[in-house]
Amino acid sequence: TSPQYIRNFSIVAHIDHGKSTLADRLMEITGTVSFREMKEQLLDDMALERQRGITIKSHAVTMHYQYQGHKFELNLIDTPGHVDFQYEVSRSLTCCEGAVLLVDAFQGVEAQTVANAYAAMEHDLMIVPVMNKVDLTHARPDEVREEMEHTLAIHAEEVLGCSAKTGMGCKEVLEAVIERVPAPQGDPHATLQAMIFDAVYDEFRGAITYIRVMNGTVRKGQKIKFLQQGTTHEVIELGHFTPRRKATNSLAAGQVGYLICNIKTLDKVNIGDTVSVATGEPALKLPGYREPKRMVFCGLYPSDGQDFKQLREALDKLVINDPSFEFSPETSDALGFGFRCGFLGLLHMEIIQQRLEQEADIDLVQTAPNVTYEIVTKTGETMEVHTPQDVPDQGDIEEFRQPIVRVSFVLPTEYIGGIMKLCTDRRGTYVRTEYLSPTRAMLVYDLALADVIYDMHDKLKSTTRGYGTMDYELLGYEPGELVRMDILVKGERIDALSIVCDRRDADVRGRAVIKKLKEEIPRHMFEVPLQAAIGTRVIARENISAMRKNVTAKCYGGDISRKRKLWEKQKEGKKRMKSIGSVDIPQKAFLAVLETG
Ligand code: GTP
């Protein structure tokens, strides 16, 4: 296909505004089998692979559409919607000339709408603004159009309306993509220059590399070179995603597709690398992507020490499919052998944890998440710290820095006061307020990332009755009044319970953590004192008094099945406990420090 008849685009939207539904609808209009249908169809043959932990990840699809006498090739490149994966959005956008910016006709412009629109503009993409869900009886198309014009520098008259659900207006969206999005530039006869924008692992074929050809042509059997990695490979197969892999003989400038080169592991493929020729003068390297930054860390420990090997195997497998996640072994006095894991954000952490529990069937003890800190010691050394346990003693610290983020909240104006109070309570710095319409506003604050990841999202939702949304970007590291707070159980410091917090919050946090722990830790045959301390200074204490009666005593004379149930329940509970010294600490207690932020 001549580049003239190719269009490369993404759909960007706030979560739930209908991106997947619209993508399915476009595939239906173009007679392409949809991801959802394909999943169902493939379910049977893939059952085994699924059990082995392979996920079907679809990132791109090629569709064909006849328009004004020409056959167009339309490449839709997928972007994730969540704030944690913003770097993936930017990576997909590099391969496109245009983006459909989708906005829910009832919800209107939300935090990620703004973030995604800016990202698309930064990449100089042609934006096709579309309002979805116009079928809703409570849709407010005029106001939403106005919001889009006001915040996104879009002309209201350019906004298309559609319903991805009923199909109304979707054909027009497709045709607008053809008309408004520029054709890719590039010379099919020049030296090969292609961008690697993703890679997935296939158990049978090895690494499957996703590329967008910028210049030149890549052919089956050709020897190619990954410029950054410096490796050469032979192209064994290449083709398009329809969304199934469909082999072709070549991919030329402007086209999007895949390469299979007998590459055994994913770490041999650098996302953002440039593919060129193996012999002769290679093309210029394309600008790469920023490495994804792990912002949130936590410890993961098997609740039964023997599962350590199993946990390592499961993590090894996960990282193959998701290189943005990282882990390294760590030892805790309290929890034994485990791993320190780094995530892009809190949602990413939840996803990984869920997959581990589901796919690998391992009982995990997770420690409270923390952000990365930068510490300058008195000796002038700067260290990056991923766990509170590694924070040096107060006397050795010259400067203690934490990540600061710029947070944008989009919300109905009546909740501005509530969110301002929330941010002020967390020592946020006010940046600005922008009105999207008379009833909706965008509020911008700079806040410590630690405060944002713990519970900002929940607080936002409860303060705005679910109507507020947020997005954030990293600004950098700034010195803070931070301290490491330790927790002592029966006089022993439990390293996995240490947290970093603002000095001015320490007393309140300490008391709250101790109180929570008192609820979570069961009574023992002896008294268990609990303390919170900064260095040697105890800031809070409580006692769990000794137990007097046997638990089963209550059942005396009762029927035996009830007794058995009680025992089983205790056994079940035991499984998720850690014995530290002589004290049993349930898994939930390790998250106690979280709920008191
Ligand atoms: P994520 O994949 O979570 O980012 O969401 P998404 O943006 O892909 O949204 P998705 O397509 O899953 O749609 C979200 C919800 O909106 C679903 O329940 C859809 O059925 C519904 N929906 C999508 N388009 C329309 C529409 O045009 N009209 C109506 N009434 N509902 C729609």
XYZ file of C-alpha atoms and ligand atoms in Angstrom:
629
model
C 0.000 0.000 0.000
C 1.272 3.437 -0.887
C 1.695 5.636 2.221
C -0.911 7.917 0.730
C -3.561 5.333 1.609
C -2.297 4.532 5.094
C -3.540 6.112 8.326
C -1.953 5.385 11.701
C -3.976 6.420 14.738
C -4.781 5.772 18.384
C -7.896 6.223 20.436
C -7.224 8.100 23.647
C -9.817 8.511 26.370
C -10.435 8.642 30.055
C -11.208 5.241 31.541
C -14.729 3.970 30.768
C -15.463 6.569 28.118
C -15.791 3.722 25.609
C -12.443 3.206 23.934
C -12.689 -0.594 23.652
C -16.283 -0.444 22.511
C -15.432 2.028 19.763
C -12.410 -0.026 18.677
C -14.639 -3.100 18.412
C -17.169 -1.116 16.414
C -14.546 0.143 13.953
C -13.323 -3.412 13.467
C -16.873 -4.497 12.804
C -17.427 -1.751 10.231
C -14.220 -2.726 8.421
C -15.023 -6.424 8.598
C -12.101 -7.114 10.911
C -12.636 -9.692 13.594
C -12.809 -7.962 16.961
C -10.506 -8.582 19.896
C -13.459 -9.754 21.912
C -14.639 -12.235 19.291
C -11.118 -13.428 18.820
C -10.727 -14.016 22.514
C -13.837 -16.157 22.590
C -12.814 -18.022 19.495
C -9.334 -18.646 20.729
C -10.442 -19.594 24.190
C -10.416 -23.315 23.508
C -7.074 -23.739 21.794
C -5.473 -21.221 24.070
C -6.715 -22.715 27.322
C -3.425 -24.475 27.893
C -1.283 -21.456 27.137
C -3.466 -19.404 29.389
C -2.897 -21.818 32.207
C 0.798 -21.399 31.683
C 0.393 -17.708 32.213
C 0.463 -16.344 28.720
C -1.814 -13.402 28.197
C -3.122 -12.384 24.844
C -2.000 -8.809 24.608
C -3.223 -6.974 21.559
C -1.606 -3.661 20.866
C -2.267 -2.963 17.266
C -4.689 -3.921 14.545
C -4.712 -3.317 10.837
C -8.081 -2.672 9.219
C -9.015 -2.102 5.597
C -11.700 0.255 4.381
C -12.897 1.242 0.963
C -13.367 5.016 0.728
C -13.920 7.184 -2.336
C -12.682 4.495 -4.656
C -9.528 3.673 -2.719
C -8.662 0.907 -0.317
C -7.234 2.412 2.862
C -5.065 0.641 5.404
C -5.943 1.845 8.891
C -3.636 0.957 11.752
C -5.179 1.370 15.172
C -2.558 1.359 17.905
C -3.787 0.679 21.389
C -3.025 2.881 24.382
C -3.664 2.055 28.036
C -5.983 4.447 29.833
C -4.626 4.545 33.360
C -2.321 7.152 34.831
C 0.215 4.493 35.875
C 0.840 3.676 32.243
C 1.254 7.158 30.855
C 4.670 6.300 29.453
C 3.066 3.552 27.369
C 0.636 6.095 25.966
C 3.467 8.280 24.790
C 5.177 5.283 23.257
C 2.140 4.361 21.178
C 1.604 7.934 20.073
C 5.073 8.130 18.516
C 3.873 5.672 15.885
C 0.771 7.633 14.899
C -0.090 10.698 12.886
C -3.455 11.158 14.551
C -5.552 10.389 17.609
C -9.265 10.036 18.174
C -9.884 11.877 21.419
C -12.949 10.258 22.901
C -15.071 11.978 25.533
C -18.169 10.602 27.241
C -21.154 12.827 26.375
C -22.382 12.688 29.945
C -19.166 12.618 32.004
C -17.467 15.261 29.901
C -13.801 16.183 30.037
C -11.954 14.287 32.782
C -8.422 14.382 34.152
C -7.070 11.760 31.778
C -8.832 13.383 28.829
C -6.727 16.456 29.424
C -3.525 14.493 30.032
C -4.058 12.406 26.892
C -4.957 15.395 24.752
C -1.760 17.164 25.825
C 0.265 14.034 25.129
C -1.201 13.852 21.622
C -0.430 17.533 21.013
C 3.141 17.084 22.247
C 3.568 14.436 19.570
C 2.104 16.806 16.970
C -0.777 14.478 16.229
C -3.900 15.524 14.417
C -6.682 15.241 16.960
C -10.092 13.972 15.871
C -12.366 14.982 18.740
C -15.302 12.633 19.271
C -18.085 12.657 21.794
C -19.247 9.139 22.606
C -22.437 7.791 24.212
C -24.709 10.377 22.594
C -27.444 7.728 22.904
C -27.640 8.308 26.654
C -30.812 10.155 27.577
C -28.914 12.211 30.118
C -26.138 13.094 27.660
C -25.283 16.817 27.708
C -23.685 17.241 24.276
C -23.688 21.043 24.145
C -21.967 21.501 27.469
C -19.442 18.754 26.742
C -18.627 20.339 23.384
C -18.045 23.592 25.156
C -15.813 21.921 27.765
C -13.764 20.392 24.971
C -13.385 23.696 23.206
C -12.495 25.483 26.413
C -9.892 23.090 27.807
C -8.474 21.321 24.822
C -8.187 24.093 22.257
C -10.572 22.261 19.953
C -13.225 23.924 17.814
C -16.646 22.815 18.970
C -17.831 22.416 15.379
C -15.093 19.834 14.711
C -16.408 17.523 17.416
C -18.167 14.445 16.042
C -20.884 12.680 17.959
C -21.246 8.917 18.067
C -22.556 5.990 20.008
C -20.098 3.133 20.079
C -22.889 1.109 21.618
C -25.516 1.489 18.888
C -23.052 2.162 16.076
C -24.527 5.550 15.299
C -21.945 7.955 13.855
C -19.090 5.435 14.024
C -18.659 5.194 10.272
C -18.250 8.978 10.245
C -15.511 8.685 12.850
C -13.650 6.251 10.623
C -14.040 8.512 7.605
C -12.931 11.548 9.600
C -9.756 9.648 10.475
C -9.139 9.121 6.758
C -9.879 12.731 5.882
C -8.265 14.587 8.751
C -5.286 12.470 9.808
C -2.310 13.034 7.523
C -0.817 10.118 5.624
C 2.515 8.909 7.007
C 5.584 10.449 5.433
C 8.623 8.403 4.626
C 10.278 6.866 1.635
C 9.790 3.145 0.993
C 12.995 3.116 -1.067
C 15.224 4.718 1.555
C 17.374 2.792 4.070
C 15.268 0.815 6.530
C 14.396 2.728 9.684
C 11.690 1.307 11.953
C 10.664 1.960 15.534
C 10.103 -0.845 18.045
C 7.070 0.218 20.068
C 6.290 -2.983 21.906
C 7.192 -6.632 22.241
C 5.403 -9.647 23.614
C 6.597 -13.108 24.397
C 5.224 -16.189 22.682
C 6.176 -19.535 24.079
C 6.580 -21.074 20.629
C 7.969 -18.189 18.605
C 9.963 -16.245 21.183
C 9.871 -12.452 21.100
C 7.325 -10.868 18.793
C 8.485 -7.355 18.035
C 5.981 -4.623 17.167
C 7.290 -2.080 14.710
C 6.301 1.021 12.826
C 8.320 1.458 9.659
C 9.437 5.088 9.240
C 11.532 4.712 6.095
C 12.513 1.935 3.737
C 11.108 -1.573 3.549
C 11.727 -4.667 5.652
C 11.438 -8.061 3.947
C 11.156 -11.658 4.952
C 14.579 -13.311 5.165
C 16.373 -9.966 5.457
C 19.245 -9.440 7.925
C 18.427 -6.551 10.213
C 20.113 -4.730 13.058
C 18.748 -3.339 16.339
C 20.812 -0.163 16.494
C 20.722 0.498 20.235
C 21.172 -3.121 21.246
C 23.776 -3.645 18.529
C 22.494 -7.104 17.626
C 21.722 -8.508 14.195
C 18.905 -10.882 13.363
C 17.278 -12.561 10.441
C 13.617 -11.815 9.822
C 11.910 -15.204 9.896
C 8.383 -13.922 9.661
C 6.719 -10.543 9.457
C 3.197 -9.299 8.959
C 0.157 -7.415 10.185
C -2.175 -7.878 13.106
C -5.680 -8.465 11.863
C -5.719 -8.759 14.996
C -4.446 -12.293 14.542
C -0.925 -12.356 13.136
C -1.106 -12.479 9.362
C 2.189 -13.020 7.562
C 3.176 -10.898 4.556
C 6.382 -10.624 2.561
C 7.289 -7.055 3.443
C 6.381 -3.977 5.451
C 7.137 -0.581 3.939
C 7.401 3.020 5.159
C 4.256 4.044 7.033
C 3.165 0.514 7.873
C 2.703 -1.076 11.273
C 3.233 -4.763 11.984
C 5.338 -7.417 13.648
C 8.682 -9.154 13.240
C 9.661 -12.624 14.403
C 13.420 -13.186 14.453
C 14.154 -16.194 16.592
C 14.849 -14.051 19.650
C 14.498 -16.230 22.729
C 13.955 -13.691 25.476
C 12.234 -10.346 25.709
C 15.162 -8.569 27.316
C 16.937 -8.762 23.949
C 14.348 -6.365 22.553
C 14.535 -2.758 23.705
C 11.316 -0.851 23.375
C 12.162 2.379 21.562
C 15.079 0.847 19.665
C 15.542 1.474 15.941
C 15.576 -1.355 13.398
C 17.831 -0.866 10.365
C 19.931 -2.811 7.903
C 22.665 -5.209 9.059
C 25.034 -4.439 6.203
C 26.045 -1.075 4.807
C 25.349 2.314 6.320
C 22.441 2.046 8.797
C 19.760 4.720 9.142
C 19.826 7.327 11.901
C 18.715 6.209 15.334
C 15.204 7.379 16.176
C 14.778 9.160 19.496
C 14.062 6.448 22.081
C 11.561 6.523 24.887
C 12.099 7.457 28.454
C 12.581 4.334 30.567
C 9.467 3.622 32.584
C 10.040 4.851 36.099
C 9.154 2.656 39.028
C 7.614 4.977 41.543
C 6.118 2.620 44.087
C 7.852 -0.185 45.945
C 6.744 -2.855 48.354
C 8.055 -6.095 49.796
C 6.422 -9.369 48.756
C 7.009 -12.386 50.961
C 5.589 -15.884 50.794
C 3.491 -16.343 53.912
C 5.015 -19.777 54.240
C 8.815 -19.541 53.986
C 9.055 -22.620 51.783
C 7.324 -20.957 48.849
C 10.301 -18.693 48.213
C 11.484 -20.614 45.163
C 7.979 -20.792 43.801
C 7.569 -17.051 44.262
C 10.807 -16.385 42.399
C 9.676 -18.532 39.481
C 6.351 -16.746 39.348
C 8.049 -13.329 39.374
C 10.475 -14.399 36.659
C 7.549 -15.368 34.503
C 5.655 -12.154 35.153
C 8.527 -9.898 34.268
C 8.780 -11.557 30.849
C 5.334 -10.232 30.003
C 5.695 -6.959 31.834
C 9.189 -5.496 31.803
C 7.972 -2.341 33.545
C 7.825 -4.324 36.769
C 11.080 -5.149 38.586
C 12.136 -7.151 41.616
C 15.205 -8.075 43.627
C 15.664 -10.396 46.599
C 15.547 -8.894 50.069
C 15.644 -10.258 53.575
C 13.626 -9.031 56.463
C 14.227 -10.061 60.081
C 10.510 -10.278 60.480
C 9.439 -11.879 57.235
C 12.448 -13.886 56.118
C 13.327 -14.190 52.441
C 11.287 -12.261 49.933
C 11.498 -9.649 47.210
C 11.485 -5.886 46.938
C 9.287 -5.086 43.948
C 9.015 -1.872 41.966
C 5.868 -0.728 40.181
C 4.784 2.166 38.005
C 2.035 3.039 40.442
C -0.479 1.666 42.861
C -2.783 0.138 40.265
C 0.141 -1.609 38.642
C 1.024 -3.029 42.051
C -2.483 -4.352 42.553
C -2.531 -5.965 39.113
C 0.773 -7.775 39.702
C -0.239 -8.947 43.136
C -3.517 -10.291 41.825
C -1.798 -12.144 39.020
C 0.637 -13.726 41.442
C -2.095 -14.946 43.708
C -4.281 -16.177 40.865
C -1.796 -17.563 38.398
C 0.848 -18.853 40.758
C -1.434 -19.666 43.676
C 0.935 -18.268 46.284
C -0.137 -16.802 49.597
C 1.613 -13.477 49.887
C 2.453 -11.130 52.679
C 2.771 -7.652 51.254
C 4.362 -4.770 53.118
C 2.988 -1.237 52.934
C 3.994 0.445 49.670
C 6.459 3.326 49.702
C 7.904 5.700 47.148
C 11.557 6.089 46.156
C 13.512 8.479 48.388
C 16.773 10.284 47.766
C 18.984 10.702 50.785
C 22.147 12.772 51.048
C 24.238 11.498 53.945
C 26.485 13.555 56.193
C 29.416 12.078 54.293
C 28.086 13.695 51.117
C 26.910 10.532 49.427
C 23.550 10.506 47.623
C 21.608 7.275 47.855
C 18.365 6.109 46.300
C 16.265 4.256 48.847
C 13.468 1.863 47.945
C 12.531 0.663 51.391
C 12.219 2.377 54.789
C 14.499 -0.323 56.210
C 17.397 1.151 54.245
C 16.914 4.678 55.573
C 20.009 5.508 57.661
C 19.705 6.749 61.232
C 18.564 10.326 61.603
C 21.981 11.549 62.716
C 23.583 10.394 59.466
C 21.180 12.230 57.164
C 22.009 15.607 55.666
C 19.019 15.874 53.343
C 15.998 13.637 52.870
C 14.246 14.134 49.510
C 10.972 12.803 48.198
C 9.216 12.787 44.809
C 6.805 15.654 44.178
C 4.028 15.386 41.622
C 1.744 17.895 39.931
C -1.803 16.650 40.360
C -4.720 17.802 38.208
C -8.195 17.242 39.592
C -11.246 17.656 37.382
C -14.434 18.065 39.382
C -17.803 19.792 39.717
C -17.228 23.281 41.122
C -19.204 22.597 44.301
C -16.449 20.255 45.513
C -13.546 22.658 45.001
C -13.558 23.627 48.681
C -13.401 20.009 49.844
C -10.491 19.097 47.621
C -8.622 22.299 48.490
C -8.910 21.379 52.135
C -7.695 17.856 51.430
C -4.632 19.196 49.602
C -3.908 21.860 52.215
C -4.089 19.245 54.977
C -1.381 17.391 53.072
C 0.750 20.510 52.723
C 0.120 20.706 48.993
C 1.163 23.805 47.058
C -1.683 25.430 45.153
C -0.898 25.980 41.481
C -4.097 27.098 39.744
C -7.797 26.688 39.075
C -9.227 26.574 35.567
C -12.912 26.589 34.747
C -13.928 24.122 32.039
C -17.508 25.347 32.171
C -19.595 27.213 34.716
C -20.065 23.970 36.656
C -16.774 22.121 36.244
C -13.228 23.027 37.107
C -9.694 21.774 36.997
C -7.718 22.252 40.181
C -3.948 21.858 40.138
C -1.741 21.209 43.191
C 1.818 20.056 43.787
C 1.894 17.274 46.363
C 4.236 14.653 47.743
C 3.798 11.472 45.715
C 3.674 9.491 48.964
C 0.523 11.357 49.944
C -0.995 10.878 46.520
C -0.482 7.140 46.174
C -1.702 6.133 49.604
C -5.289 7.185 49.454
C -5.737 10.357 47.411
C -7.835 8.569 44.841
C -10.228 7.149 47.453
C -10.422 10.496 49.245
C -11.148 12.276 45.953
C -13.926 9.836 45.118
C -15.546 10.110 48.543
C -15.225 13.901 48.706
C -16.756 14.398 45.252
C -19.305 11.561 45.437
C -17.477 9.829 42.626
C -17.536 12.793 40.234
C -13.904 13.871 40.575
C -11.014 12.446 38.562
C -7.289 12.979 38.832
C -4.042 12.578 36.981
C -0.466 13.359 37.946
C 3.010 13.823 36.548
C 6.358 13.703 38.300
C 8.026 17.076 38.848
C 11.165 15.897 40.634
C 12.619 15.377 44.097
C 12.467 17.962 46.873
C 13.849 17.971 50.400
C 11.235 17.274 53.064
C 11.009 17.025 56.820
C 10.988 13.267 56.721
C 11.711 10.690 59.391
C 11.782 6.927 59.651
C 9.298 5.640 62.198
C 9.866 2.168 63.635
C 7.392 -0.200 65.207
C 8.397 -2.445 68.105
C 6.437 -5.519 69.105
C 7.384 -6.935 72.503
C 10.480 -4.774 72.440
C 11.636 -6.004 69.050
C 11.786 -3.736 66.008
C 9.738 -5.205 63.159
C 11.668 -4.006 60.130
C 8.836 -4.648 57.695
C 6.617 -2.246 59.639
C 8.909 0.778 59.471
C 7.562 3.718 57.476
C 8.793 7.081 56.302
C 6.551 10.024 57.144
C 6.608 13.750 57.684
C 8.018 14.660 61.079
C 4.960 16.779 61.805
C 2.640 13.820 61.234
C 4.708 11.285 63.136
C 2.900 11.501 66.498
C -0.532 11.128 64.964
C 0.570 8.370 62.589
C 2.400 6.515 65.327
C -0.621 6.483 67.580
C -2.907 5.404 64.753
C -0.631 2.565 63.634
C -0.287 1.210 67.150
C -4.035 1.350 67.637
C -4.616 -0.490 64.384
C -2.026 -3.120 65.227
C -3.699 -3.694 68.552
C -6.870 -4.599 66.661
C -5.094 -6.837 64.159
C -2.743 -8.837 66.377
C -4.568 -11.557 68.306
C -4.142 -11.968 72.024
C -1.453 -14.303 73.240
C -0.894 -16.172 76.467
C 1.288 -13.252 77.545
C 1.136 -9.487 77.353
C 2.347 -7.954 74.082
C 3.563 -4.341 74.285
C 3.450 -2.303 71.053
C 5.521 0.853 70.507
C 6.159 3.402 67.789
C 9.532 5.125 67.873
C 11.693 7.610 66.012
C 15.253 6.632 66.720
C 15.248 5.879 70.449
C 12.335 8.180 71.208
C 9.067 6.311 71.807
C 6.140 8.349 70.487
C 3.237 5.953 71.120
C 2.557 2.764 73.018
C -0.240 0.277 73.757
C -0.470 -3.150 75.375
C -2.310 -6.201 74.115
C -3.292 -7.885 77.337
C -2.788 -11.595 77.885
C -5.491 -14.076 76.921
C -7.150 -15.902 79.736
C -9.402 -18.554 78.238
C -8.962 -21.163 75.560
C -10.931 -20.204 72.437
C -12.694 -23.524 72.256
C -13.817 -23.305 75.868
C -16.853 -21.364 74.741
C -17.981 -24.352 72.732
C -17.856 -26.663 75.669
C -20.859 -28.929 75.539
C -21.705 -27.654 72.093
C -21.677 -29.875 69.035
C -18.356 -31.052 67.733
C -18.828 -29.803 64.167
C -18.952 -26.255 65.396
C -15.759 -26.834 67.289
C -14.107 -28.275 64.207
C -15.166 -25.272 62.164
C -13.569 -22.996 64.678
C -10.335 -24.946 64.529
C -10.326 -24.889 60.781
C -10.914 -21.194 60.779
C -7.984 -20.776 63.095
C -5.833 -22.902 60.842
C -6.889 -20.827 57.854
C -6.002 -17.697 59.765
C -2.663 -19.189 60.782
C -1.651 -19.655 57.184
C -1.643 -15.926 56.723
C 0.295 -15.248 59.913
C 3.947 -14.639 60.520
C 5.474 -15.741 63.786
C 7.937 -13.141 64.929
C 9.736 -13.986 68.130
C 6.900 -15.529 70.016
C 4.225 -13.258 68.577
C 1.894 -14.223 65.725
C 1.308 -11.280 63.427
C -1.398 -11.627 60.782
C -0.732 -10.507 57.207
C -3.241 -7.694 57.500
C -1.177 -6.106 60.249
C 1.596 -5.375 57.760
C -0.774 -3.103 55.920
C -1.972 -1.428 59.109
C 0.422 1.443 58.496
C -1.392 2.106 55.233
C -4.850 2.678 56.542
C -3.744 5.407 58.858
C -2.293 7.840 56.298
P -11.155 0.884 29.724
O -10.883 -0.304 28.839
O -11.409 0.514 31.149
O -10.207 2.020 29.525
O -12.559 1.437 29.283
P -12.941 1.886 27.863
O -12.729 3.344 27.734
O -12.355 0.965 26.860
O -14.496 1.689 27.926
P -15.382 0.498 27.396
O -15.366 0.433 25.923
O -15.086 -0.731 28.146
O -16.789 1.095 27.815
C -17.102 1.445 29.146
C -18.593 1.268 29.373
O -19.337 2.199 28.601
C -19.102 -0.104 28.977
O -20.054 -0.517 29.930
C -19.729 0.129 27.626
O -20.768 -0.781 27.353
C -20.279 1.534 27.767
N -20.357 2.238 26.492
C -19.381 2.361 25.557
N -19.821 3.097 24.522
C -21.099 3.440 24.784
C -22.093 4.212 24.099
O -21.907 4.741 22.999
N -23.282 4.366 24.724
C -23.560 3.816 25.921
N -24.756 4.017 26.450
N -22.668 3.096 26.607
C -21.449 2.893 26.044
